[in-house]
PDB file of C-alpha atoms in Angstrom:
ATOM      1  CA  MET N   1      -0.860   6.989  -3.312  1.00 45.00           C
ATOM      2  CA  HIS N   2       1.584   4.128  -0.408  1.00 47.00           C
ATOM      3  CA  GLY N   3       1.350   5.423   3.252  1.00 44.00           C
ATOM      4  CA  ARG N   4       2.039   8.623   2.158  1.00 43.00           C
ATOM      5  CA  LEU N   5       1.431   8.503  -1.699  1.00 41.00           C
ATOM      6  CA  MET N   6      -1.827  10.364  -1.085  1.00 40.00           C
ATOM      7  CA  SER N   7      -0.034  13.150   0.323  1.00 40.00           C
ATOM      8  CA  SER N   8       0.944  13.789  -3.264  1.00 41.00           C
ATOM      9  CA  LEU N   9      -2.450  14.823  -3.948  1.00 35.00           C
ATOM     10  CA  ALA N  10      -2.359  17.698  -2.208  1.00 35.00           C
ATOM     11  CA  ARG N  11       0.692  19.840  -3.515  1.00 33.00           C
ATOM     12  CA  ILE N  12       1.279  23.169  -3.735  1.00 28.00           C
ATOM     13  CA  ALA N  13       3.696  24.941  -6.331  1.00 29.00           C
ATOM     14  CA  VAL N  14       5.363  28.245  -6.832  1.00 25.00           C
ATOM     15  CA  LEU N  15       7.396  29.273 -10.023  1.00 25.00           C
ATOM     16  CA  CYS N  16      10.963  29.796  -9.121  1.00 29.00           C
ATOM     17  CA  ALA N  17      14.015  31.106 -11.839  1.00 26.00           C
ATOM     18  CA  LEU N  18      17.277  29.630 -11.341  1.00 26.00           C
ATOM     19  CA  THR N  19      20.511  30.368 -12.867  1.00 24.00           C
ATOM     20  CA  PHE N  20      22.028  28.389 -15.746  1.00 26.00           C
ATOM     21  CA  THR N  21      25.402  27.069 -13.944  1.00 30.00           C
ATOM     22  CA  GLY N  22      26.994  25.234 -16.917  1.00 32.00           C
ATOM     23  CA  ALA N  23      25.608  22.178 -19.000  1.00 31.00           C
ATOM     24  CA  GLN N  24      27.319  18.987 -18.750  1.00 36.00           C
ATOM     25  CA  GLY N  25      26.470  17.129 -21.846  1.00 38.00           C
ATOM     26  CA  ALA N  26      24.550  18.060 -25.012  1.00 36.00           C
ATOM     27  CA  LEU N  27      21.123  17.422 -23.852  1.00 39.00           C
ATOM     28  CA  ALA N  28      21.731  19.307 -20.810  1.00 40.00           C
ATOM     29  CA  GLN N  29      22.226  22.545 -22.869  1.00 39.00           C
ATOM     30  CA  HIS N  30      18.623  22.205 -23.910  1.00 44.00           C
ATOM     31  CA  LEU N  31      16.860  21.987 -20.592  1.00 49.00           C
ATOM     32  CA  PRO N  32      14.798  24.977 -19.625  1.00 50.00           C
ATOM     33  CA  ASP N  33      16.393  28.017 -17.597  1.00 50.00           C
ATOM     34  CA  THR N  34      13.911  27.744 -14.985  1.00 55.00           C
ATOM     35  CA  VAL N  35      15.476  24.627 -13.533  1.00 77.00           C
ATOM     36  CA  THR N  36      19.171  23.763 -12.691  1.00 79.00           C
ATOM     37  CA  THR N  37      20.697  22.233 -15.840  1.00 82.00           C
ATOM     38  CA  ASP N  38      24.096  20.488 -14.991  1.00 89.00           C
ATOM     39  CA  VAL N  39      21.698  18.269 -12.284  1.00 94.00           C
ATOM     40  CA  LEU N  40      18.671  16.731 -11.796  1.00 96.00           C
ATOM     41  CA  ARG N  41      17.419  17.889  -8.354  1.00 96.00           C
ATOM     42  CA  VAL N  42      15.246  15.829  -7.173  1.00 97.00           C
ATOM     43  CA  CYS N  43      13.051  16.299  -4.000  1.00 94.00           C
ATOM     44  CA  GLY N  44      12.650  12.945  -1.951  1.00 95.00           C
ATOM     45  CA  ASP N  45      11.752  11.384   0.887  1.00 95.00           C
ATOM     46  CA  PRO N  46      14.604   9.344   2.879  1.00 95.00           C
ATOM     47  CA  GLY N  47      12.503   6.885   4.348  1.00 93.00           C
ATOM     48  CA  ASN N  48       9.491   5.654   2.054  1.00 95.00           C
ATOM     49  CA  MET N  49      10.243   2.397   0.413  1.00 97.00           C
ATOM     50  CA  PRO N  50       9.742   0.994  -1.789  1.00 98.00           C
ATOM     51  CA  PHE N  51       9.458   4.293  -3.226  1.00 98.00           C
ATOM     52  CA  SER N  52      12.711   6.261  -2.452  1.00 97.00           C
ATOM     53  CA  GLU N  53      15.255   5.758   0.490  1.00 97.00           C
ATOM     54  CA  ARG N  54      18.294   7.804   1.175  1.00 96.00           C
ATOM     55  CA  LYS N  55      20.454   5.044  -0.351  1.00 97.00           C
ATOM     56  CA  GLU N  56      18.748   5.429  -3.565  1.00 97.00           C
ATOM     57  CA  ASP N  57      16.947   1.571  -3.735  1.00 97.00           C
ATOM     58  CA  GLY N  58      13.557   2.861  -4.024  1.00 98.00           C
ATOM     59  CA  PHE N  59      11.925   2.214  -7.428  1.00 98.00           C
ATOM     60  CA  GLU N  60      11.350   6.057  -7.837  1.00 98.00           C
ATOM     61  CA  ASN N  61      15.175   6.673  -7.154  1.00 98.00           C
ATOM     62  CA  LYS N  62      16.050   3.998  -9.880  1.00 98.00           C
ATOM     63  CA  ILE N  63      13.219   6.100 -12.089  1.00 98.00           C
ATOM     64  CA  ALA N  64      14.800   9.230 -11.563  1.00 98.00           C
ATOM     65  CA  ALA N  65      18.443   7.778 -12.439  1.00 98.00           C
ATOM     66  CA  ILE N  66      16.928   6.938 -16.053  1.00 98.00           C
ATOM     67  CA  ILE N  67      15.952  10.122 -16.601  1.00 98.00           C
ATOM     68  CA  ALA N  68      19.246  11.752 -15.377  1.00 97.00           C
ATOM     69  CA  ASP N  69      20.779   8.970 -17.537  1.00 97.00           C
ATOM     70  CA  GLU N  70      18.759  10.197 -20.725  1.00 97.00           C
ATOM     71  CA  LEU N  71      19.662  13.903 -19.925  1.00 96.00           C
ATOM     72  CA  LYS N  72      23.048  13.096 -19.259  1.00 96.00           C
ATOM     73  CA  ILE N  73      23.440  14.632 -16.101  1.00 96.00           C
ATOM     74  CA  LYS N  74      23.304  13.608 -12.704  1.00 96.00           C
ATOM     75  CA  VAL N  75      21.315  13.056  -9.987  1.00 97.00           C
ATOM     76  CA  ARG N  76      20.908  15.093  -6.712  1.00 96.00           C
ATOM     77  CA  TYR N  77      18.780  14.689  -3.882  1.00 96.00           C
ATOM     78  CA  TYR N  78      17.038  17.077  -1.376  1.00 95.00           C
ATOM     79  CA  TRP N  79      15.507  14.824   1.367  1.00 95.00           C
ATOM     80  CA  LEU N  80      12.252  15.665   3.497  1.00 91.00           C
ATOM     81  CA  THR N  81      10.131  13.426   5.203  1.00 88.00           C
ATOM     82  CA  GLN N  82       6.449  13.466   3.101  1.00 85.00           C
ATOM     83  CA  GLY N  83       3.450  14.770   4.560  1.00 83.00           C
ATOM     84  CA  PRO N  84       2.159  18.141   5.207  1.00 83.00           C
ATOM     85  CA  GLY N  85       4.298  20.821   3.686  1.00 86.00           C
ATOM     86  CA  PHE N  86       6.670  18.563   1.745  1.00 88.00           C
ATOM     87  CA  VAL N  87       5.911  20.134  -1.662  1.00 87.00           C
ATOM     88  CA  ARG N  88       5.773  23.700  -0.008  1.00 88.00           C
ATOM     89  CA  ASN N  89       9.232  23.325   1.451  1.00 88.00           C
ATOM     90  CA  THR N  90      11.062  21.377  -1.455  1.00 88.00           C
ATOM     91  CA  LEU N  91       9.545  22.116  -4.977  1.00 90.00           C
ATOM     92  CA  GLY N  92       7.945  25.226  -3.956  1.00 88.00           C
ATOM     93  CA  THR N  93      11.127  26.865  -2.312  1.00 88.00           C
ATOM     94  CA  GLY N  94      13.177  25.852  -5.403  1.00 89.00           C
ATOM     95  CA  LEU N  95      15.274  23.327  -3.648  1.00 90.00           C
ATOM     96  CA  CYS N  96      14.742  20.954  -6.342  1.00 92.00           C
ATOM     97  CA  ASP N  97      12.780  20.992 -10.027  1.00 95.00           C
ATOM     98  CA  LEU N  98      11.214  17.608  -9.748  1.00 96.00           C
ATOM     99  CA  ILE N  99       8.852  15.260  -7.331  1.00 95.00           C
ATOM    100  CA  MET N 100       8.277  11.755  -8.206  1.00 96.00           C
ATOM    101  CA  GLY N 101       5.064  10.044  -8.120  1.00 94.00           C
ATOM    102  CA  GLN N 102       2.927  12.551  -8.118  1.00 91.00           C
ATOM    103  CA  ALA N 103      -1.097  11.844  -9.074  1.00 91.00           C
ATOM    104  CA  PHE N 104      -1.759  12.763 -12.528  1.00 91.00           C
ATOM    105  CA  GLY N 105      -3.681  16.092 -13.093  1.00 82.00           C
ATOM    106  CA  SER N 106      -3.453  17.592  -9.710  1.00 76.00           C
ATOM    107  CA  ASP N 107      -4.298  21.177  -9.807  1.00 72.00           C
ATOM    108  CA  LEU N 108      -1.716  21.998  -7.377  1.00 73.00           C
ATOM    109  CA  VAL N 109       1.239  21.141  -9.544  1.00 85.00           C
ATOM    110  CA  GLN N 110       1.906  20.667 -12.901  1.00 94.00           C
ATOM    111  CA  THR N 111       2.580  16.908 -13.666  1.00 96.00           C
ATOM    112  CA  THR N 112       4.123  15.262 -16.571  1.00 97.00           C
ATOM    113  CA  ASN N 113       2.441  12.390 -18.759  1.00 97.00           C
ATOM    114  CA  PRO N 114       1.650   9.466 -16.499  1.00 97.00           C
ATOM    115  CA  TYR N 115       4.240   6.829 -16.498  1.00 98.00           C
ATOM    116  CA  TYR N 116       2.528   4.238 -15.097  1.00 98.00           C
ATOM    117  CA  ARG N 117      -1.306   3.379 -13.867  1.00 97.00           C
ATOM    118  CA  SER N 118      -1.837   1.125 -10.595  1.00 98.00           C
ATOM    119  CA  ALA N 119      -4.575   0.226  -8.409  1.00 97.00           C
ATOM    120  CA  TYR N 120      -5.580  -0.230  -4.640  1.00 98.00           C
ATOM    121  CA  THR N 121      -5.112  -4.184  -3.554  1.00 98.00           C
ATOM    122  CA  LEU N 122      -6.427  -6.425  -1.109  1.00 98.00           C
ATOM    123  CA  VAL N 123      -3.709  -8.067   0.584  1.00 98.00           C
ATOM    124  CA  THR N 124      -4.122 -11.048   2.528  1.00 98.00           C
ATOM    125  CA  ARG N 125      -2.200 -14.061   3.666  1.00 98.00           C
ATOM    126  CA  LYS N 126      -2.139 -16.921   0.973  1.00 98.00           C
ATOM    127  CA  GLY N 127      -4.273 -19.816   1.898  1.00 97.00           C
ATOM    128  CA  GLU N 128      -6.960 -17.421   3.286  1.00 97.00           C
ATOM    129  CA  TYR N 129      -9.841 -15.438   1.241  1.00 97.00           C
ATOM    130  CA  GLU N 130      -8.304 -17.007  -1.707  1.00 97.00           C
ATOM    131  CA  GLY N 131     -10.457 -15.941  -4.852  1.00 96.00           C
ATOM    132  CA  VAL N 132     -11.512 -13.050  -3.069  1.00 97.00           C
ATOM    133  CA  THR N 133     -11.259  -9.968  -5.748  1.00 97.00           C
ATOM    134  CA  ALA N 134     -13.977  -7.304  -4.610  1.00 97.00           C
ATOM    135  CA  LEU N 135     -14.469  -5.711  -1.233  1.00 97.00           C
ATOM    136  CA  ASP N 136     -18.043  -6.689  -1.553  1.00 97.00           C
ATOM    137  CA  ASP N 137     -17.123 -10.068  -1.297  1.00 98.00           C
ATOM    138  CA  PRO N 138     -19.346 -11.674   1.999  1.00 97.00           C
ATOM    139  CA  ARG N 139     -16.196 -13.385   3.129  1.00 97.00           C
ATOM    140  CA  LEU N 140     -14.675  -9.904   4.200  1.00 98.00           C
ATOM    141  CA  LYS N 141     -17.862  -8.975   6.396  1.00 97.00           C
ATOM    142  CA  GLY N 142     -16.738  -8.626   9.974  1.00 96.00           C
ATOM    143  CA  LYS N 143     -13.012  -9.272   9.242  1.00 97.00           C
ATOM    144  CA  SER N 144     -10.534  -6.774  10.706  1.00 98.00           C
ATOM    145  CA  ILE N 145      -9.184  -5.313   7.729  1.00 98.00           C
ATOM    146  CA  GLY N 146      -6.163  -2.638   7.924  1.00 98.00           C
ATOM    147  CA  VAL N 147      -6.216   0.575   5.880  1.00 98.00           C
ATOM    148  CA  ILE N 148      -4.282   3.732   5.603  1.00 96.00           C
ATOM    149  CA  ALA N 149      -7.287   6.451   7.308  1.00 94.00           C
ATOM    150  CA  GLY N 150      -8.205   9.266   4.663  1.00 92.00           C
ATOM    151  CA  THR N 151      -7.580   6.923   1.644  1.00 94.00           C
ATOM    152  CA  PRO N 152      -9.906   6.374  -0.864  1.00 94.00           C
ATOM    153  CA  PRO N 153     -10.887   2.560   0.282  1.00 96.00           C
ATOM    154  CA  VAL N 154     -12.004   3.677   3.540  1.00 96.00           C
ATOM    155  CA  ASN N 155     -14.908   5.473   1.503  1.00 95.00           C
ATOM    156  CA  ARG N 156     -16.101   2.391  -0.134  1.00 96.00           C
ATOM    157  CA  MET N 157     -15.825   0.248   2.766  1.00 97.00           C
ATOM    158  CA  GLY N 158     -18.127   2.556   4.369  1.00 95.00           C
ATOM    159  CA  ASP N 159     -20.649   1.718   1.894  1.00 95.00           C
ATOM    160  CA  LEU N 160     -19.973  -1.736   2.398  1.00 96.00           C
ATOM    161  CA  GLY N 161     -20.574  -1.823   5.983  1.00 95.00           C
ATOM    162  CA  LEU N 162     -17.207  -3.152   6.895  1.00 96.00           C
ATOM    163  CA  VAL N 163     -15.980   0.356   9.079  1.00 94.00           C
ATOM    164  CA  SER N 164     -16.911  -1.619  12.380  1.00 94.00           C
ATOM    165  CA  THR N 165     -14.414  -3.787  12.425  1.00 95.00           C
ATOM    166  CA  MET N 166     -11.703  -2.187   9.622  1.00 96.00           C
ATOM    167  CA  LYS N 167      -8.518  -0.906  11.444  1.00 96.00           C
ATOM    168  CA  ALA N 168      -7.541   2.823  10.181  1.00 94.00           C
ATOM    169  CA  TYR N 169      -3.850   3.454  10.763  1.00 92.00           C
ATOM    170  CA  ALA N 170      -3.206   7.285  10.929  1.00 87.00           C
ATOM    171  CA  PRO N 171      -1.510   8.621   7.558  1.00 83.00           C
ATOM    172  CA  TYR N 172       1.356  10.069   9.211  1.00 68.00           C
ATOM    173  CA  GLN N 173       3.500   8.755  12.113  1.00 60.00           C
ATOM    174  CA  LEU N 174       6.445  10.998  12.528  1.00 57.00           C
ATOM    175  CA  ASP N 175       7.258   9.442  16.008  1.00 62.00           C
ATOM    176  CA  PRO N 176      11.431   8.664  15.089  1.00 64.00           C
ATOM    177  CA  ALA N 177      10.887   5.561  17.693  1.00 68.00           C
ATOM    178  CA  ARG N 178       8.397   3.967  15.378  1.00 71.00           C
ATOM    179  CA  LYS N 179       9.268   0.505  14.352  1.00 83.00           C
ATOM    180  CA  HIS N 180       8.177   0.843  10.880  1.00 87.00           C
ATOM    181  CA  GLN N 181       9.774   2.885   8.207  1.00 89.00           C
ATOM    182  CA  THR N 182       6.296   3.509   6.626  1.00 93.00           C
ATOM    183  CA  VAL N 183       2.420   3.175   8.138  1.00 94.00           C
ATOM    184  CA  ALA N 184       2.285   0.677   4.877  1.00 96.00           C
ATOM    185  CA  ALA N 185       4.816  -1.182   6.136  1.00 96.00           C
ATOM    186  CA  GLU N 186       3.392  -1.287   9.837  1.00 95.00           C
ATOM    187  CA  ILE N 187      -0.005  -2.685   8.056  1.00 97.00           C
ATOM    188  CA  ILE N 188       1.639  -5.634   6.293  1.00 98.00           C
ATOM    189  CA  ALA N 189       3.774  -6.449   9.764  1.00 97.00           C
ATOM    190  CA  ALA N 190       0.255  -6.785  11.247  1.00 97.00           C
ATOM    191  CA  LEU N 191      -1.133  -8.788   8.794  1.00 98.00           C
ATOM    192  CA  ALA N 192       2.235 -11.206   8.997  1.00 98.00           C
ATOM    193  CA  ALA N 193       1.630 -11.342  12.570  1.00 98.00           C
ATOM    194  CA  LYS N 194      -2.132 -12.260  12.164  1.00 98.00           C
ATOM    195  CA  GLU N 195      -3.377  -9.111  14.028  1.00 97.00           C
ATOM    196  CA  ILE N 196      -5.581  -8.247  11.042  1.00 98.00           C
ATOM    197  CA  ASP N 197      -7.190 -10.538   8.872  1.00 98.00           C
ATOM    198  CA  ALA N 198      -6.466  -8.519   5.552  1.00 98.00           C
ATOM    199  CA  ALA N 199      -5.127  -4.800   4.287  1.00 98.00           C
ATOM    200  CA  VAL N 200      -6.043  -2.900   1.518  1.00 98.00           C
ATOM    201  CA  LEU N 201      -3.193  -0.601   0.384  1.00 98.00           C
ATOM    202  CA  TRP N 202      -2.032   1.464  -2.580  1.00 98.00           C
ATOM    203  CA  GLY N 203      -0.702  -1.688  -4.785  1.00 98.00           C
ATOM    204  CA  PRO N 204       2.836  -0.143  -5.506  1.00 98.00           C
ATOM    205  CA  ALA N 205       3.515  -0.170  -1.772  1.00 98.00           C
ATOM    206  CA  ALA N 206       1.672  -3.409  -1.246  1.00 98.00           C
ATOM    207  CA  GLY N 207       3.511  -5.703  -3.463  1.00 97.00           C
ATOM    208  CA  TRP N 208       6.953  -5.148  -2.473  1.00 98.00           C
ATOM    209  CA  LEU N 209       6.126  -4.920   1.191  1.00 98.00           C
ATOM    210  CA  ALA N 210       4.400  -8.267   0.811  1.00 98.00           C
ATOM    211  CA  LYS N 211       7.037  -9.799  -0.612  1.00 97.00           C
ATOM    212  CA  GLN N 212       9.699  -8.267   1.970  1.00 96.00           C
ATOM    213  CA  SER N 213       7.447  -9.653   4.921  1.00 97.00           C
ATOM    214  CA  GLY N 214       8.516 -13.090   5.184  1.00 95.00           C
ATOM    215  CA  VAL N 215       5.108 -14.628   4.872  1.00 98.00           C
ATOM    216  CA  ALA N 216       3.834 -15.589   1.881  1.00 98.00           C
ATOM    217  CA  MET N 217       0.577 -13.442   0.498  1.00 98.00           C
ATOM    218  CA  ASN N 218      -1.906 -12.531  -2.132  1.00 98.00           C
ATOM    219  CA  VAL N 219      -1.882  -8.779  -3.280  1.00 98.00           C
ATOM    220  CA  VAL N 220      -4.697  -8.785  -5.248  1.00 98.00           C
ATOM    221  CA  PRO N 221      -5.761  -5.494  -7.548  1.00 97.00           C
ATOM    222  CA  LEU N 222      -9.095  -4.184  -6.627  1.00 97.00           C
ATOM    223  CA  LEU N 223     -10.461  -4.096 -10.392  1.00 96.00           C
ATOM    224  CA  LYS N 224     -13.753  -4.637  -9.791  1.00 94.00           C
ATOM    225  CA  GLU N 225     -14.998  -1.583  -7.721  1.00 95.00           C
ATOM    226  CA  PRO N 226     -17.082   1.057  -8.953  1.00 93.00           C
ATOM    227  CA  GLU N 227     -15.371   4.370 -10.629  1.00 90.00           C
ATOM    228  CA  ARG N 228     -16.473   6.574  -7.241  1.00 91.00           C
ATOM    229  CA  PRO N 229     -14.492   6.476  -5.115  1.00 91.00           C
ATOM    230  CA  PRO N 230     -11.760   5.640  -7.791  1.00 93.00           C
ATOM    231  CA  MET N 231      -9.371   2.858  -6.833  1.00 95.00           C
ATOM    232  CA  ALA N 232      -6.901   3.322  -9.855  1.00 96.00           C
ATOM    233  CA  TYR N 233      -5.177   6.379 -10.591  1.00 95.00           C
ATOM    234  CA  ARG N 234      -2.303   7.184 -13.236  1.00 97.00           C
ATOM    235  CA  ILE N 235       0.900   8.402 -11.856  1.00 97.00           C
ATOM    236  CA  ALA N 236       3.186  11.122 -13.342  1.00 97.00           C
ATOM    237  CA  MET N 237       5.764  13.494 -12.019  1.00 97.00           C
ATOM    238  CA  GLY N 238       5.539  16.886 -10.612  1.00 95.00           C
ATOM    239  CA  VAL N 239       7.016  19.934 -11.824  1.00 95.00           C
ATOM    240  CA  ARG N 240       6.064  23.681 -11.003  1.00 93.00           C
ATOM    241  CA  ILE N 241       3.331  25.450 -12.385  1.00 90.00           C
ATOM    242  CA  GLY N 242       4.209  27.241 -15.638  1.00 90.00           C
ATOM    243  CA  GLU N 243       7.775  25.125 -16.217  1.00 92.00           C
ATOM    244  CA  ASN N 244       6.260  23.680 -19.437  1.00 93.00           C
ATOM    245  CA  ASP N 245       9.533  23.459 -21.470  1.00 94.00           C
ATOM    246  CA  TRP N 246      10.505  21.264 -18.488  1.00 95.00           C
ATOM    247  CA  LYS N 247       7.698  19.223 -18.720  1.00 96.00           C
ATOM    248  CA  ARG N 248       7.956  18.887 -22.260  1.00 96.00           C
ATOM    249  CA  SER N 249      11.409  17.542 -21.673  1.00 96.00           C
ATOM    250  CA  LEU N 250      10.440  15.120 -19.001  1.00 97.00           C
ATOM    251  CA  ASN N 251       7.578  13.844 -21.376  1.00 98.00           C
ATOM    252  CA  THR N 252       9.975  13.236 -24.160  1.00 98.00           C
ATOM    253  CA  VAL N 253      12.111  11.223 -21.929  1.00 98.00           C
ATOM    254  CA  LEU N 254       9.368   9.475 -20.489  1.00 98.00           C
ATOM    255  CA  ARG N 255       8.098   8.128 -23.752  1.00 98.00           C
ATOM    256  CA  LYS N 256      11.977   7.288 -24.872  1.00 98.00           C
ATOM    257  CA  ARG N 257      12.883   5.254 -21.817  1.00 98.00           C
ATOM    258  CA  LYS N 258       9.033   3.967 -21.306  1.00 97.00           C
ATOM    259  CA  ALA N 259      10.504   0.130 -21.736  1.00 97.00           C
ATOM    260  CA  ASP N 260      13.473   0.703 -18.806  1.00 98.00           C
ATOM    261  CA  ILE N 261      10.931   2.352 -16.220  1.00 98.00           C
ATOM    262  CA  ASP N 262       8.262  -0.370 -16.692  1.00 98.00           C
ATOM    263  CA  ALA N 263      11.133  -2.722 -15.866  1.00 98.00           C
ATOM    264  CA  VAL N 264      11.780  -0.971 -12.870  1.00 98.00           C
ATOM    265  CA  LEU N 265       8.081  -0.824 -11.821  1.00 98.00           C
ATOM    266  CA  ARG N 266       7.741  -4.782 -12.292  1.00 98.00           C
ATOM    267  CA  ALA N 267      11.291  -5.605 -10.631  1.00 98.00           C
ATOM    268  CA  TYR N 268       9.582  -3.989  -7.413  1.00 98.00           C
ATOM    269  CA  ASP N 269       6.361  -6.126  -7.742  1.00 98.00           C
ATOM    270  CA  VAL N 270       4.085  -2.847  -8.912  1.00 98.00           C
ATOM    271  CA  PRO N 271       0.876  -3.812 -10.351  1.00 97.00           C
ATOM    272  CA  LEU N 272       0.659  -2.348 -13.602  1.00 97.00           C
ATOM    273  CA  LEU N 273      -2.636  -2.020 -15.384  1.00 97.00           C
ATOM    274  CA  GLU N 274      -3.823  -1.037 -19.057  1.00 94.00           C
ATOM    275  CA  GLU N 275      -3.767   2.899 -19.590  1.00 89.00           C
ATOM    276  CA  ASP N 276      -7.569   2.771 -20.599  1.00 85.00           C
ATOM    277  CA  ASP N 277      -8.895  -0.645 -19.001  1.00 84.00           C
ATOM    278  CA  ASN N 278      -9.165  -1.914 -15.367  1.00 85.00           C
ATOM    279  CA  LYS N 279      -7.185  -4.765 -16.189  1.00 89.00           C
ATOM    280  CA  LEU N 280      -3.462  -5.746 -15.736  1.00 90.00           C
ATOM    281  CA  ALA N 281      -0.607  -4.876 -18.379  1.00 89.00           C
ATOM    282  CA  GLU N 282       1.045  -7.280 -20.181  1.00 84.00           C
ATOM    283  CA  PRO N 283       4.674  -7.233 -20.033  1.00 82.00           C
ATOM    284  CA  ALA N 284       6.059  -5.777 -23.345  1.00 71.00           C
ATOM    285  CA  GLU N 285       8.408  -7.492 -25.167  1.00 61.00           C
ATOM    286  CA  ARG N 286      12.024  -6.170 -24.835  1.00 51.00           C
TER     287      ARG N 286
END
């Protein structure tokens, strides 16, 4: 779920036993033998803001740093652009032990407990389409709405007769000469330039990109849509299938450092939803 986030719904995983190479701190000694115990090896995309970047300034980078801090080890990244084969060539080959930002419940990787829940959003220029909170609003009829091809909103827009004027962007653009880092960033730039009327994007990407666009925008979570296709998702971390001890270790950290993780997500304008209700979560008191 981010021009590339939906690729996390189609991951493959294999078992890989790695040799213990020496612990760094008491907690490191209790990490499972199936992962490297002296460093947190994270599979990451080097150019996928606001999620991750080689400079480690994405919110998933910040959350990985929190995990490593709690485990008393350092982070080491293995970079590969997300797309077909991402998991097979990183987690699957044993290059790394953890993928951030996985859809909870994927049957192709083992997921930790979710560490946040968010939704797709409607993004518009401020002052236009004020008060529009659902895709069936008649004011959207006939408008040019940017969306990433193959993502859940496309199906919903089809049901509502919005496809004829929809502008679908290809989910993967590997051309090194492209102007924007991600497809989501390209869509937000088109909205800022008034090339499209609105956009429907995964909220964790949309919030930060809209703020960075230089044009005042409204980012409205789509909380009133039917359950199918789903517009809200729980996001977890992905480990190899069978690495249950490693998963439990991560779950302990996620529970212990929840307040710190939530603070990072809010700092990057990620719309956070209640765990079991389609409404925005209130910030926790710290």
